[in-house]
Short mmCIF file of C-alpha atoms and ligand atoms in Angstrom, two decimals:
data_model
loop_
_atom_site.label_atom_id
_atom_site.label_comp_id
_atom_site.label_asym_id
_atom_site.label_seq_id
_atom_site.Cartn_x
_atom_site.Cartn_y
_atom_site.Cartn_z
CA UNK A 596 184.00 -28.53 279.27
CA UNK A 597 186.28 -25.60 279.91
CA UNK A 598 183.96 -23.30 277.96
CA UNK A 599 180.93 -24.56 279.88
CA UNK A 600 182.71 -23.85 283.11
CA UNK A 601 183.45 -20.35 282.00
CA UNK A 602 179.82 -19.76 281.15
CA UNK A 603 178.80 -21.04 284.56
CA UNK A 604 181.33 -18.77 286.23
CA UNK A 605 180.07 -15.88 284.17
CA UNK A 606 176.48 -16.59 285.13
CA UNK A 607 177.37 -16.82 288.79
CA UNK A 608 179.22 -13.54 288.60
CA UNK A 609 176.42 -11.84 286.78
CA UNK A 610 174.02 -12.84 289.52
CA UNK A 611 176.28 -12.28 292.49
CA UNK A 612 177.96 -9.20 291.21
CA UNK A 613 176.02 -7.30 288.54
CA UNK A 614 178.53 -4.45 288.69
CA UNK A 615 181.18 -6.61 287.05
CA UNK A 616 178.84 -8.17 284.55
CA UNK A 617 177.57 -4.77 283.45
CA UNK A 618 180.32 -2.25 284.06
CA UNK A 619 178.68 0.58 282.14
CA UNK A 620 176.38 2.63 284.23
CA UNK A 621 173.39 4.08 282.47
CA UNK A 622 174.43 7.40 280.95
CA UNK A 623 172.12 10.39 280.63
CA UNK A 624 173.32 11.24 277.14
CA UNK A 625 175.76 9.61 274.75
CA UNK A 626 177.07 11.42 271.68
CA UNK A 627 178.11 8.77 269.16
CA UNK A 628 180.25 8.63 266.01
CA UNK A 629 181.72 12.05 266.67
CA UNK A 630 185.00 13.52 265.69
CA UNK A 631 186.13 14.73 269.09
CA UNK A 632 188.14 17.93 269.37
CA UNK A 633 189.05 17.97 273.02
CA UNK A 634 189.95 21.67 273.37
CA UNK A 635 193.66 21.22 274.05
CA UNK A 636 194.67 21.77 270.44
CA UNK A 637 195.25 18.06 269.87
CA UNK A 638 194.07 16.66 266.51
CA UNK A 639 190.52 15.25 266.44
CA UNK A 640 189.88 11.59 267.10
CA UNK A 641 186.79 9.49 266.55
CA UNK A 642 184.80 8.29 269.53
CA UNK A 643 181.86 8.82 271.83
CA UNK A 644 181.24 11.17 274.71
CA UNK A 645 178.99 10.16 277.59
CA UNK A 646 177.34 12.50 280.07
CA UNK A 647 176.06 11.66 283.52
CA UNK A 648 174.83 14.06 286.21
CA UNK A 649 176.01 17.12 284.30
CA UNK A 650 179.57 15.84 283.92
CA UNK A 651 181.53 14.15 281.16
CA UNK A 652 181.52 10.50 282.27
CA UNK A 653 183.40 8.73 279.46
CA UNK A 654 185.34 9.72 276.35
CA UNK A 655 186.55 7.51 273.50
CA UNK A 656 185.56 3.87 272.89
CA UNK A 657 183.23 2.25 275.40
CA UNK A 658 179.93 0.42 275.56
CA UNK A 659 177.38 3.09 274.73
CA UNK A 660 174.33 0.83 274.80
CA UNK A 661 172.85 1.97 278.08
CA UNK A 662 172.04 5.64 277.58
CA UNK A 663 168.77 7.45 278.13
CA UNK A 664 169.41 9.66 275.12
CA UNK A 665 171.65 9.04 272.13
CA UNK A 666 172.80 11.83 269.82
CA UNK A 667 174.24 10.59 266.54
CA UNK A 668 177.05 12.97 265.54
CA UNK A 669 178.09 11.13 262.38
CA UNK A 670 180.16 13.47 260.23
CA UNK A 671 180.08 16.16 262.92
CA UNK A 672 182.51 17.67 265.39
CA UNK A 673 181.96 17.57 269.12
CA UNK A 674 183.93 20.16 271.07
CA UNK A 675 183.84 21.75 274.52
CA UNK A 676 181.32 24.60 274.79
CA UNK A 677 182.92 27.92 273.97
CA UNK A 678 184.00 30.29 276.73
CA UNK A 679 183.60 33.96 275.82
CA UNK A 680 186.04 35.84 278.03
CA UNK A 681 185.00 39.28 276.91
CA UNK A 682 181.27 39.78 277.21
CA UNK A 683 179.09 42.63 278.43
CA UNK A 684 176.17 40.60 279.68
CA UNK A 685 175.02 42.38 282.82
CA UNK A 686 171.61 42.11 281.07
CA UNK A 687 171.63 38.29 280.95
CA UNK A 688 168.97 37.90 283.64
CA UNK A 689 166.57 39.89 281.44
CA UNK A 690 167.25 37.52 278.53
CA UNK A 691 167.97 34.22 280.29
CA UNK A 692 168.14 32.10 277.10
CA UNK A 693 171.12 34.14 275.83
CA UNK A 694 170.12 32.79 272.45
CA UNK A 695 172.55 34.83 270.34
CA UNK A 696 175.43 33.25 272.28
CA UNK A 697 174.10 29.70 272.61
CA UNK A 698 173.39 29.47 268.88
CA UNK A 699 177.03 30.18 268.07
CA UNK A 700 178.27 27.63 270.58
CA UNK A 701 179.04 29.86 273.58
CA UNK A 702 178.19 28.12 276.85
CA UNK A 703 180.08 30.35 279.31
CA UNK A 704 180.21 34.14 279.51
CA UNK A 705 182.65 36.27 281.45
CA UNK A 706 181.08 39.67 281.91
CA UNK A 707 182.07 42.80 283.85
CA UNK A 708 184.61 43.84 281.22
CA UNK A 709 186.00 47.24 280.21
CA UNK A 710 185.77 48.50 283.79
CA UNK A 711 181.99 48.12 284.03
CA UNK A 712 180.41 45.37 286.11
CA UNK A 713 177.61 44.73 288.56
CA UNK A 714 178.53 46.61 291.73
CA UNK A 715 177.47 43.72 293.94
CA UNK A 716 179.05 40.59 292.47
CA UNK A 717 177.62 38.31 295.15
CA UNK A 718 174.09 39.50 294.43
CA UNK A 719 174.61 39.36 290.65
CA UNK A 720 175.90 35.78 290.55
CA UNK A 721 173.40 34.73 293.21
CA UNK A 722 170.48 35.81 291.04
CA UNK A 723 170.82 32.55 289.15
CA UNK A 724 169.19 30.79 292.11
CA UNK A 725 165.87 32.50 291.46
CA UNK A 726 166.33 33.33 287.77
CA UNK A 727 167.81 30.31 286.02
CA UNK A 728 169.85 30.78 282.85
CA UNK A 729 170.53 28.63 279.80
CA UNK A 730 174.18 29.74 279.90
CA UNK A 731 176.98 29.81 282.48
CA UNK A 732 177.87 33.22 283.86
CA UNK A 733 181.01 34.58 285.49
CA UNK A 734 182.08 38.14 286.23
CA UNK A 735 185.01 40.44 286.76
CA UNK A 736 184.77 43.44 289.09
CA UNK A 737 185.00 46.68 287.12
CA UNK A 738 187.34 49.53 288.04
CA UNK A 739 184.96 52.18 286.68
CA UNK A 740 182.15 50.71 288.77
CA UNK A 741 184.29 50.82 291.90
CA UNK A 742 185.75 54.26 291.16
CA UNK A 743 182.42 55.93 290.45
CA UNK A 744 181.00 54.49 293.68
CA UNK A 745 183.83 56.05 295.69
CA UNK A 746 185.23 59.06 293.76
CA UNK A 747 182.26 59.80 291.49
CA UNK A 748 183.08 61.24 288.07
CA UNK A 749 185.78 63.58 289.39
CA UNK A 750 188.95 64.02 287.38
CA UNK A 751 191.46 63.54 290.19
CA UNK A 752 193.44 60.94 292.08
CA UNK A 753 191.64 59.25 294.98
CA UNK A 754 192.61 60.28 298.51
CA UNK A 755 194.30 57.51 300.55
CA UNK A 756 190.94 56.91 302.28
CA UNK A 757 189.18 56.61 298.93
CA UNK A 758 191.84 54.24 297.61
CA UNK A 759 191.34 52.09 300.72
CA UNK A 760 187.57 52.09 300.11
CA UNK A 761 188.07 51.04 296.50
CA UNK A 762 190.48 48.30 297.58
CA UNK A 763 187.86 47.05 300.02
CA UNK A 764 185.20 46.93 297.30
CA UNK A 765 187.50 44.89 295.05
CA UNK A 766 188.31 42.55 297.94
CA UNK A 767 184.61 42.05 298.69
CA UNK A 768 183.90 41.28 295.02
CA UNK A 769 186.77 38.79 294.84
CA UNK A 770 185.56 36.99 297.98
CA UNK A 771 182.11 36.84 296.41
CA UNK A 772 183.42 35.11 293.31
CA UNK A 773 184.72 37.70 290.82
CA UNK A 774 187.36 36.18 288.52
CA UNK A 775 189.49 39.31 288.43
CA UNK A 776 189.65 43.07 287.92
CA UNK A 777 188.71 44.79 284.68
CA UNK A 778 189.57 48.29 283.54
CA UNK A 779 188.30 50.53 280.76
CA UNK A 780 190.91 53.25 280.72
CA UNK A 781 189.37 55.19 277.82
CA UNK A 782 186.02 55.45 279.58
CA UNK A 783 184.76 57.68 282.34
CA UNK A 784 185.86 57.73 285.06
CA UNK A 785 188.58 55.10 284.51
CA UNK A 786 190.46 57.42 282.21
CA UNK A 787 191.18 59.71 285.20
CA UNK A 788 193.10 56.96 287.01
CA UNK A 789 196.89 56.92 287.04
CA UNK A 790 198.66 53.60 286.71
CA UNK A 791 199.44 53.46 290.47
CA UNK A 792 195.77 53.51 291.40
CA UNK A 793 195.07 50.52 289.16
CA UNK A 794 198.15 48.66 290.47
CA UNK A 795 196.81 49.01 294.04
CA UNK A 796 193.47 47.52 293.05
CA UNK A 797 195.10 44.83 290.91
CA UNK A 798 197.21 43.75 293.89
CA UNK A 799 194.03 43.09 295.84
CA UNK A 800 192.53 40.99 293.02
CA UNK A 801 195.87 39.20 292.65
CA UNK A 802 195.77 38.04 296.29
CA UNK A 803 192.64 36.07 295.40
CA UNK A 804 194.02 34.54 292.22
CA UNK A 805 192.30 37.01 289.90
CA UNK A 806 193.18 38.05 286.37
CA UNK A 807 193.70 41.64 285.22
CA UNK A 808 191.57 42.23 282.10
CA UNK A 809 192.00 45.59 280.44
CA UNK A 810 190.44 47.71 277.77
CA UNK A 811 193.70 49.59 277.50
CA UNK A 812 194.14 53.36 277.57
CA UNK A 813 194.56 53.79 273.82
CA UNK A 814 194.01 51.47 270.86
CA UNK A 815 195.06 54.07 268.31
CA UNK A 816 198.13 56.26 268.07
CA UNK A 817 199.37 55.41 271.57
CA UNK A 818 198.54 51.70 271.47
CA UNK A 819 202.14 50.65 272.22
CA UNK A 820 202.29 52.71 275.44
CA UNK A 821 198.89 51.41 276.46
CA UNK A 822 199.96 47.76 276.02
CA UNK A 823 203.09 48.47 278.08
CA UNK A 824 200.96 49.99 280.84
CA UNK A 825 198.71 46.91 281.01
CA UNK A 826 201.71 44.59 281.18
CA UNK A 827 203.36 46.79 283.78
CA UNK A 828 200.24 46.62 285.98
CA UNK A 829 200.22 42.83 285.78
CA UNK A 830 203.93 42.67 286.50
CA UNK A 831 203.68 44.92 289.56
CA UNK A 832 200.62 43.13 290.90
CA UNK A 833 202.03 39.71 290.01
CA UNK A 834 198.99 38.49 288.13
CA UNK A 835 197.95 37.34 284.65
CA UNK A 836 197.11 40.06 282.13
CA UNK A 837 194.33 39.77 279.57
CA UNK A 838 194.38 42.54 276.95
CA UNK A 839 190.83 42.93 275.69
CA UNK A 840 189.74 43.18 272.05
CA UNK A 841 193.35 43.52 270.86
CA UNK A 842 193.52 45.79 267.83
CA UNK A 843 195.08 48.78 266.10
CA UNK A 844 192.47 51.44 265.39
CA UNK A 845 194.62 54.19 263.84
CA UNK A 846 194.98 53.84 260.08
CA UNK A 847 198.47 55.36 260.29
CA UNK A 848 199.55 52.35 262.41
CA UNK A 849 197.90 49.61 260.36
CA UNK A 850 200.40 46.83 259.76
CA UNK A 851 202.20 47.46 263.07
CA UNK A 852 201.10 44.19 264.65
CA UNK A 853 204.73 42.97 264.76
CA UNK A 854 205.27 45.83 267.24
CA UNK A 855 202.08 45.33 269.30
CA UNK A 856 202.24 41.52 269.37
CA UNK A 857 205.99 41.82 269.95
CA UNK A 858 205.36 43.68 273.20
CA UNK A 859 203.21 40.77 274.39
CA UNK A 860 205.81 38.20 273.30
CA UNK A 861 208.60 40.14 275.08
CA UNK A 862 206.61 40.25 278.30
CA UNK A 863 205.89 36.54 278.01
CA UNK A 864 209.57 35.79 277.52
CA UNK A 865 210.22 37.67 280.79
CA UNK A 866 207.78 35.31 282.47
CA UNK A 867 204.70 37.52 282.63
CA UNK A 868 201.43 35.75 281.82
CA UNK A 869 199.92 37.91 279.10
CA UNK A 870 197.17 36.83 276.72
CA UNK A 871 194.87 38.77 274.42
CA UNK A 872 191.41 38.33 272.97
CA UNK A 873 189.83 39.56 269.77
CA UNK A 874 186.60 39.60 267.82
CA UNK A 875 186.83 38.52 264.20
CA UNK A 876 185.77 41.77 262.53
CA UNK A 877 187.75 44.80 261.33
CA UNK A 878 185.22 47.14 262.96
CA UNK A 879 184.72 48.13 266.58
CA UNK A 880 181.66 49.21 268.49
CA UNK A 881 181.43 51.83 271.20
CA UNK A 882 179.73 55.12 272.02
CA UNK A 883 179.74 58.26 269.88
CA UNK A 884 181.24 60.02 272.92
CA UNK A 885 184.50 58.13 272.28
CA UNK A 886 185.08 60.36 269.23
CA UNK A 887 185.36 63.43 271.48
CA UNK A 888 188.41 64.36 273.58
CA UNK A 889 188.28 62.96 277.13
CA UNK A 890 188.54 66.37 278.75
CA UNK A 891 185.57 67.58 276.70
CA UNK A 892 183.18 64.97 278.07
CA UNK A 893 184.59 64.76 281.61
CA UNK A 894 181.96 64.88 284.34
CA UNK A 895 179.16 63.46 282.20
CA UNK A 896 176.84 64.70 279.45
CA UNK A 897 175.62 67.82 281.29
CA UNK A 898 179.22 69.02 281.71
CA UNK A 899 179.96 68.15 278.08
CA UNK A 900 176.91 70.13 276.92
CA UNK A 901 178.05 73.15 278.94
CA UNK A 902 181.47 73.05 277.27
CA UNK A 903 179.90 72.80 273.82
CA UNK A 904 177.67 75.78 274.63
CA UNK A 905 180.78 77.95 274.96
CA UNK A 906 181.73 78.97 271.39
CA UNK A 907 185.46 79.13 272.13
CA UNK A 908 185.45 75.74 273.78
CA UNK A 909 183.35 74.27 270.94
CA UNK A 910 185.95 75.47 268.44
CA UNK A 911 188.76 74.00 270.51
CA UNK A 912 187.07 70.59 270.73
CA UNK A 913 186.36 70.59 267.00
CA UNK A 914 189.96 71.50 266.27
CA UNK A 915 191.26 68.64 268.41
CA UNK A 916 188.94 66.16 266.73
CA UNK A 917 189.97 67.26 263.25
CA UNK A 918 193.59 67.01 264.25
CA UNK A 919 193.11 63.51 265.68
CA UNK A 920 191.38 62.37 262.51
CA UNK A 921 194.30 63.58 260.43
CA UNK A 922 196.92 61.93 262.64
CA UNK A 923 195.08 58.62 262.37
CA UNK A 924 194.94 59.16 258.57
CA UNK A 925 191.17 59.03 258.24
CA UNK A 926 189.93 61.55 255.68
CA UNK A 927 186.52 61.99 257.33
CA UNK A 928 183.95 60.24 259.55
CA UNK A 929 182.70 57.80 256.92
CA UNK A 930 184.18 54.99 259.08
CA UNK A 931 181.71 55.85 261.87
CA UNK A 932 178.33 54.06 261.55
CA UNK A 933 175.38 54.70 263.83
CA UNK A 934 174.15 51.48 265.44
CA UNK A 935 171.51 52.99 267.64
CA UNK A 936 170.47 56.64 267.98
CA UNK A 937 167.41 57.12 270.16
CA UNK A 938 166.75 60.73 269.11
CA UNK A 939 166.32 59.66 265.47
CA UNK A 940 166.33 55.96 264.61
CA UNK A 941 166.43 56.87 260.89
CA UNK A 942 170.15 57.40 261.36
CA UNK A 943 170.66 53.76 262.38
CA UNK A 944 172.85 51.94 259.86
CA UNK A 945 174.17 55.15 258.23
CA UNK A 946 177.61 56.66 258.69
CA UNK A 947 178.33 60.18 259.93
CA UNK A 948 179.35 61.39 256.46
CA UNK A 949 176.06 60.12 254.98
CA UNK A 950 174.03 61.62 257.81
CA UNK A 951 175.79 64.97 257.43
CA UNK A 952 175.04 65.00 253.72
CA UNK A 953 171.43 64.15 254.47
CA UNK A 954 170.94 66.70 257.25
CA UNK A 955 173.36 69.48 256.33
CA UNK A 956 173.85 68.95 252.58
CA UNK A 957 177.60 68.98 253.11
CA UNK A 958 180.58 66.69 252.70
CA UNK A 959 182.88 68.85 254.85
CA UNK A 960 184.59 67.38 257.93
CA UNK A 961 183.73 70.54 259.91
CA UNK A 962 180.05 69.91 259.30
CA UNK A 963 180.46 66.25 260.23
CA UNK A 964 181.95 67.36 263.55
CA UNK A 965 178.99 69.72 264.06
CA UNK A 966 176.70 66.77 263.36
CA UNK A 967 178.54 64.70 266.00
CA UNK A 968 178.17 67.56 268.51
CA UNK A 969 174.44 67.77 267.85
CA UNK A 970 174.02 64.02 268.33
CA UNK A 971 176.12 64.13 271.49
CA UNK A 972 173.96 66.95 272.84
CA UNK A 973 170.81 64.97 272.08
CA UNK A 974 171.92 62.03 274.19
CA UNK A 975 174.66 60.37 272.14
CA UNK A 976 174.58 57.19 270.08
CA UNK A 977 175.93 53.67 270.00
CA UNK A 978 178.33 53.34 267.06
CA UNK A 979 180.19 50.87 264.87
CA UNK A 980 183.62 52.06 263.72
CA UNK A 981 185.30 50.57 260.66
CA UNK A 982 188.77 51.37 261.95
CA UNK A 983 190.88 48.21 261.65
CA UNK A 984 192.76 46.44 258.92
CA UNK A 985 191.82 42.90 257.96
CA UNK A 986 195.52 41.97 257.73
CA UNK A 987 195.99 42.99 261.38
CA UNK A 988 192.92 40.98 262.42
CA UNK A 989 194.48 37.90 260.77
CA UNK A 990 197.92 38.46 262.28
CA UNK A 991 196.43 38.74 265.78
CA UNK A 992 194.32 35.62 265.28
CA UNK A 993 197.34 33.58 264.23
CA UNK A 994 199.06 34.15 267.61
CA UNK A 995 198.86 31.17 269.98
CA UNK A 996 197.96 33.44 272.93
CA UNK A 997 194.90 34.99 271.26
CA UNK A 998 191.41 33.97 272.42
CA UNK A 999 188.16 34.53 270.58
CA UNK A 1000 185.70 36.80 272.43
CA UNK A 1001 182.64 38.72 271.30
CA UNK A 1002 182.69 41.97 273.34
CA UNK A 1003 178.91 41.67 273.09
CA UNK A 1004 175.85 41.81 275.31
CA UNK A 1005 172.92 39.44 275.23
CA UNK A 1006 170.92 40.61 272.21
CA UNK A 1007 167.25 41.27 272.15
CA UNK A 1008 166.26 39.87 268.78
CA UNK A 1009 165.42 42.67 266.33
CA UNK A 1010 166.27 45.55 268.65
CA UNK A 1011 168.59 48.29 267.33
CA UNK A 1012 171.48 47.77 264.91
CA UNK A 1013 174.24 46.35 267.14
CA UNK A 1014 177.61 45.01 266.07
CA UNK A 1015 177.12 41.63 264.33
CA UNK A 1016 179.74 39.94 266.52
CA UNK A 1017 177.09 39.25 269.17
CA UNK A 1018 175.44 36.79 266.78
CA UNK A 1019 178.32 35.61 264.64
CA UNK A 1020 181.73 35.86 266.25
CA UNK A 1021 182.57 32.22 266.98
CA UNK A 1022 180.84 30.90 263.86
CA UNK A 1023 182.69 33.45 261.75
CA UNK A 1024 186.05 32.25 263.04
CA UNK A 1025 185.13 28.63 262.23
CA UNK A 1026 183.60 29.43 258.84
CA UNK A 1027 185.64 32.28 257.46
CA UNK A 1028 189.02 32.17 259.18
CA UNK A 1029 189.38 28.39 259.56
CA UNK A 1030 187.52 26.88 256.60
CA UNK A 1031 187.81 29.57 253.94
CA UNK A 1032 190.98 31.52 254.72
CA UNK A 1033 192.84 28.81 256.67
CA UNK A 1034 194.44 31.36 259.00
CA UNK A 1035 194.34 28.81 261.84
CA UNK A 1036 193.30 25.15 261.90
CA UNK A 1037 190.10 23.89 263.46
CA UNK A 1038 191.69 22.37 266.55
CA UNK A 1039 193.56 25.59 267.28
CA UNK A 1040 190.43 27.70 266.81
CA UNK A 1041 188.59 25.49 269.29
CA UNK A 1042 191.51 25.74 271.74
CA UNK A 1043 191.27 29.56 271.57
CA UNK A 1044 187.57 29.32 272.49
CA UNK A 1045 187.85 26.67 275.21
CA UNK A 1046 190.91 25.49 277.17
CA UNK A 1047 192.91 28.70 276.70
CA UNK A 1048 190.23 30.92 278.26
CA UNK A 1049 189.47 28.30 280.94
CA UNK A 1050 193.13 28.23 282.00
CA UNK A 1051 193.42 32.00 281.98
CA UNK A 1052 190.39 32.52 284.21
CA UNK A 1053 191.00 29.65 286.61
CA UNK A 1054 188.16 27.38 285.45
CA UNK A 1055 189.60 24.03 286.41
CA UNK A 1056 186.81 21.77 285.16
CA UNK A 1057 185.75 23.40 281.89
CA UNK A 1058 187.15 24.02 278.44
CA UNK A 1059 188.12 20.44 277.66
CA UNK A 1060 186.41 17.18 276.79
CA UNK A 1061 187.76 15.20 279.68
CA UNK A 1062 186.23 12.74 282.09
CA UNK A 1063 185.03 14.54 285.21
CA UNK A 1064 184.79 17.92 283.49
CA UNK A 1065 181.50 19.83 283.30
CA UNK A 1066 179.45 18.65 280.32
CA UNK A 1067 179.45 21.88 278.32
CA UNK A 1068 179.51 20.58 274.74
CA UNK A 1069 178.76 21.72 271.21
CA UNK A 1070 178.09 19.59 268.15
CA UNK A 1071 178.57 21.31 264.80
CA UNK A 1072 179.29 20.71 261.13
CA UNK A 1073 182.67 22.12 260.20
CA UNK A 1074 181.65 22.12 256.52
CA UNK A 1075 178.64 24.38 256.98
CA UNK A 1076 179.16 26.38 260.18
CA UNK A 1077 178.66 30.05 259.34
CA UNK A 1078 177.80 33.48 260.63
CA UNK A 1079 175.04 35.47 258.93
CA UNK A 1080 174.86 38.67 260.95
CA UNK A 1081 176.07 41.72 259.03
CA UNK A 1082 176.51 45.39 259.97
CA UNK A 1083 173.32 46.19 258.04
CA UNK A 1084 171.31 43.19 259.30
CA UNK A 1085 172.85 42.01 262.54
CA UNK A 1086 169.89 40.07 263.92
CA UNK A 1087 170.69 36.75 262.27
CA UNK A 1088 171.68 33.64 264.13
CA UNK A 1089 174.74 31.59 263.29
CA UNK A 1090 174.09 28.20 261.67
CA UNK A 1091 175.83 24.83 261.68
CA UNK A 1092 175.35 23.97 265.35
CA UNK A 1093 173.10 20.95 265.87
CA UNK A 1094 173.35 20.52 269.64
CA UNK A 1095 174.50 22.77 272.47
CA UNK A 1096 174.76 21.27 275.94
CA UNK A 1097 175.29 23.23 279.17
CA UNK A 1098 176.12 21.27 282.34
CA UNK A 1099 174.61 18.16 280.79
CA UNK A 1100 171.37 19.84 279.71
CA UNK A 1101 170.53 20.16 276.00
CA UNK A 1102 169.72 23.88 275.69
CA UNK A 1103 169.66 24.01 271.86
CA UNK A 1104 168.61 21.11 269.66
CA UNK A 1105 169.60 22.40 266.23
CA UNK A 1106 166.34 24.13 265.45
CA UNK A 1107 165.23 25.78 268.66
CA UNK A 1108 166.08 26.59 272.26
CA UNK A 1109 164.66 23.78 274.36
CA UNK A 1110 163.88 25.95 277.38
CA UNK A 1111 166.27 23.92 279.51
CA UNK A 1112 167.94 26.29 281.99
CA UNK A 1113 171.03 24.41 283.10
CA UNK A 1114 173.47 27.34 283.32
CA UNK A 1115 175.54 27.85 286.44
CA UNK A 1116 177.31 30.74 288.13
CA UNK A 1117 181.06 30.18 287.90
CA UNK A 1118 182.91 31.81 290.75
CA UNK A 1119 186.60 32.66 290.96
CA UNK A 1120 189.40 31.38 293.15
CA UNK A 1121 188.69 33.86 295.94
CA UNK A 1122 185.11 32.71 296.47
CA UNK A 1123 184.37 32.07 300.12
CA UNK A 1124 187.89 33.01 301.20
ZN1 ZN B 2487 186.17 47.45 275.75
#
């Protein structure tokens, strides 16, 4: 009798109030049987993740029966989509699938790094309205971009009027959604700026809740001073500091990570927010110009060519380069590989020592320097430099404040010989450094790719698997996830990812890009202020 009554009550309720009888709304997607790594660093737990209207609707155990699409993740990991805080993807609107990133789990890019960004941040981020992307995009405002617009390539301090103009440009960018200020203090014209100039600009970005992200002034012999300068700027401007692609690129300082990481730890113990990011390779990638002294290339390539045309000056530059090589304890330029040389693509993939032997039949450093001069004069080259120690890479990765970032652009498949990190960085961390070498555990690696970067760049609803957060999710197999891109053959996608979801849209289904363009522009704290 009692049971019958209950059934009657239940029937009445189910008619009168269907919401109570069927509390689970219909989800757009449910990922079932997953091991959930939520991005905070907490150990994985088994459960389901439901998505509705681009957001994470439920996490854990719940009735998953009413979903439009079910993804079975048995034996697989589901994690927040990866946030790459150090990208150079001003070209993303030309390659809107951003396939090299998506296929290694990256769902959000922060571009505008190393001092170089779109000049008009509002226009850049707004482009997504007419040119949809498969990936989320966010940008810093670059110091070099601002400085060249106001001071040009001159090697001098800005006048007070020019400083005010630069400040205004940074303010405009922050109001239009930039997430902070970036510098590239080894590049032109950023290298001409004194610390005070950068502090002024950083103070503006700080007022809008921005982060100071820096390619510091020196990553070689003077790396300690350069780290101190970056911290000092953040301290004076009262803002978080992100030191980009943290490394030691002078052989004579290999093994000094206790010193470099110690500077970051000291600053943190004083209460300064300092974090770093790194790519998981002991080789860097930048221009051939970076091998020459700053003063020698000041004012651009025409000025540099003029200096090289003067025999005395040419000798002086060569002397300085040879001296620098010796101080860094490199015996020659065999660490310097050509990634892309327009004047002669046959050089691509070869190092300067090999090219010099080929062209000049010589193994001498002097001839290698002459070879560099010739290539500089003919337009320069994009290079890969094998200048770091693997032990340092591991020590940096093991730090809790280190994020994983690619320092890469969106790749055009098959074009040039770029650094492999653009295809493999995140997968390499998960495959090599987590699974094989066990430098960090899986949950910590995910944290470094998700919630840590989200916190640092003020993204309040990304980087974690949490109800209400944006549904940026990756599903992958921790046992097989791997990078395949090498320095010789970089155009190879990472494997092991079976689903990549951006704002609730499945953009990659394990075999191909679906064509879904659900990326969003992510604007900083100052937007609309
Ligand atoms: Zn850089």
